[in-house]
Amino acid sequence: MSIINICINNVNREYYLEEGSSGIVLENIVKDIESEYKGYITLANINNKLRELSYKVKEDCNIKFIDTTNADGSRVYSRTMSFIFIMACNELFDKARVTIEHSLSRGLYCEVHTNTKLQDFDLKNIKNKMQDIIDKNYKIEKISTTKSNAIKIFEEHGMYEKAELLRYKEHDDVKIYKCNNYINHFYGHMLPSTGYIKTFDLKQYENGVILLGPSESDKTKAKEYVPQPKLANIYKEAEEWAKVIDVDKVITLNKIIENNQYGEVIRTVEALHEKKLSQIADMIKEKKKRVVLIAAPSSSGKTSFANRLCIHLKVNGLNPVSISLDDYFLNREDTPLDEFGKYDFESIYAIDLEKFNSDLKSLLDGKEVNLPKFNFKTGKREENYKKLKIKENQPIILEGIHGLNPILTSSIHDEDKFKIYISALTQINLDDYNRIPTTDLRLIRRMVRDHNSRGYSAKHTIMNWD
């Protein structure tokens, strides 16, 4: 018998390894400490490498367990929960196509493609079947195989899009998952067995189902369903756009690129976007709005959208003026800190609200204002960067993550404001069961922007990304 020293969250613990044992399974360690965590533990960071809970520890190491309150941990839970949902639907609806579409109302919007709309009793049956699969605690086995063999397996199971997509994979090693004779591939880590899904719920929504995982505040309760009709309509519109350009999955886009036909796709999407911008510009002119507020999650394209909207407003006879909220940042040393002691650049109080509101009101009153400019490389605001005075036909365009927060423009009457929310929504998925999270797309955009305009490395961006 030997002893393995494991440091878990800066606390040293000793574990005994039996003679001939291949290691200590992380699952066994989790049983001792899970009560200390706010969420369900789903993953482990061992010496800076992510490991599934089925991983065996063979030597001294540092472990940081990851739970469902963390983005990576939540994704592991969601993938496993989705696998169980797919299994349940396959058993209840013979040969029906099941798709995991996109995030919506704090959960995942899924569809079961049957001849009739899902009824209340269908939802109840799915939930009961999922619970049955969970109660039986089927093992979710990770199988390493070659790319060619994985393609063969997926073709045998009718997963042709997944098989086609694998042909583009550079490395030959493929990880697939098997659970009670069901085979699938989720492009990410999974939980060791179905019994790890302790909290879930289903809510019927239009033609589909919203799959809800555990709440961040109380893991024993499912997330509260919050209707988001406007966002749902935007997703529908995005799906219609996908039909117009005839691109519904990544594999379709890959083939278009291979055949050198991507130019037409880009031009069509640009035309659709320009049409939408034109409609918005018409509304702004018709309602005689003086301040246009554009809000979005970080790295969603707010600045690009604002610049293009300005062009459409000019076509309508207006002469818009853009003001960047970034230029009203407090000097870096005055920026508020988050709970971890890091600069919280995304807090609304990182903005000099008093000066911003004073300048904005003065501009609307017809006064001349000296605008500042923030230098991201020095972390200092440069005052009196340029003078500005506007006329009646000059709406002010403001873009930033806090654009819709009433605190930002507290000095301005609501009737003068036109509010816009944009987001870089992903409208194509990898396959029927795997979506591309919008946060991944925004992170890539942020890395490029931070490198080009703010002097930050990719590592810095990733380290500061929520």
mmCIF file of N, CA and C in Angstrom, residues 27 60 112 131 148 196 226 256 328 347 369 372 375 391 411 419 436:
data_model
loop_
_atom_site.group_PDB
_atom_site.id
_atom_site.type_symbol
_atom_site.label_atom_id
_atom_site.label_comp_id
_atom_site.label_asym_id
_atom_site.label_seq_id
_atom_site.Cartn_x
_atom_site.Cartn_y
_atom_site.Cartn_z
ATOM 1 N N GLU A 27 -14.068 10.134 -8.896
ATOM 2 C CA GLU A 27 -15.421 9.973 -8.352
ATOM 3 C C GLU A 27 -15.388 9.710 -6.855
ATOM 4 N N ASP A 60 1.159 12.123 -6.765
ATOM 5 C CA ASP A 60 0.895 13.381 -6.065
ATOM 6 C C ASP A 60 0.515 14.461 -7.077
ATOM 7 N N VAL A 112 -38.335 17.747 -30.825
ATOM 8 C CA VAL A 112 -38.553 16.353 -31.201
ATOM 9 C C VAL A 112 -39.423 16.395 -32.449
ATOM 10 N N GLN A 131 -35.961 10.399 -15.913
ATOM 11 C CA GLN A 131 -35.741 10.069 -14.507
ATOM 12 C C GLN A 131 -35.442 8.586 -14.334
ATOM 13 N N SER A 148 -11.502 6.776 -38.655
ATOM 14 C CA SER A 148 -12.195 5.952 -39.651
ATOM 15 C C SER A 148 -13.231 5.035 -38.998
ATOM 16 N N TYR A 196 -25.476 11.060 -12.152
ATOM 17 C CA TYR A 196 -24.935 12.358 -11.751
ATOM 18 C C TYR A 196 -25.904 13.506 -12.034
ATOM 19 N N VAL A 226 -37.779 31.488 -17.508
ATOM 20 C CA VAL A 226 -38.078 32.903 -17.719
ATOM 21 C C VAL A 226 -38.413 33.108 -19.194
ATOM 22 N N ILE A 256 -19.522 24.385 -48.846
ATOM 23 C CA ILE A 256 -19.612 25.615 -49.637
ATOM 24 C C ILE A 256 -18.234 26.255 -49.776
ATOM 25 N N TYR A 328 -15.224 57.246 -21.799
ATOM 26 C CA TYR A 328 -15.595 57.798 -20.493
ATOM 27 C C TYR A 328 -15.198 56.870 -19.342
ATOM 28 N N SER A 347 -18.194 46.776 -15.139
ATOM 29 C CA SER A 347 -19.110 47.416 -14.196
ATOM 30 C C SER A 347 -19.526 48.772 -14.749
ATOM 31 N N VAL A 369 -19.202 70.807 -26.471
ATOM 32 C CA VAL A 369 -18.615 69.963 -25.428
ATOM 33 C C VAL A 369 -17.225 69.498 -25.856
ATOM 34 N N PRO A 372 -13.650 63.501 -24.283
ATOM 35 C CA PRO A 372 -12.393 62.842 -23.903
ATOM 36 C C PRO A 372 -12.077 61.679 -24.845
ATOM 37 N N ASN A 375 -7.157 56.104 -23.551
ATOM 38 C CA ASN A 375 -6.007 55.392 -24.108
ATOM 39 C C ASN A 375 -5.877 54.051 -23.377
ATOM 40 N N LYS A 391 -26.592 69.483 -34.062
ATOM 41 C CA LYS A 391 -27.814 70.158 -34.505
ATOM 42 C C LYS A 391 -29.016 69.238 -34.281
ATOM 43 N N SER A 411 -29.927 61.438 -16.982
ATOM 44 C CA SER A 411 -30.241 62.857 -17.195
ATOM 45 C C SER A 411 -31.094 63.093 -18.441
ATOM 46 N N LYS A 419 -33.855 52.445 -28.072
ATOM 47 C CA LYS A 419 -33.015 51.388 -27.508
ATOM 48 C C LYS A 419 -32.918 50.183 -28.438
ATOM 49 N N ILE A 436 -23.107 25.537 -31.227
ATOM 50 C CA ILE A 436 -21.916 26.356 -30.990
ATOM 51 C C ILE A 436 -22.338 27.470 -30.039
#
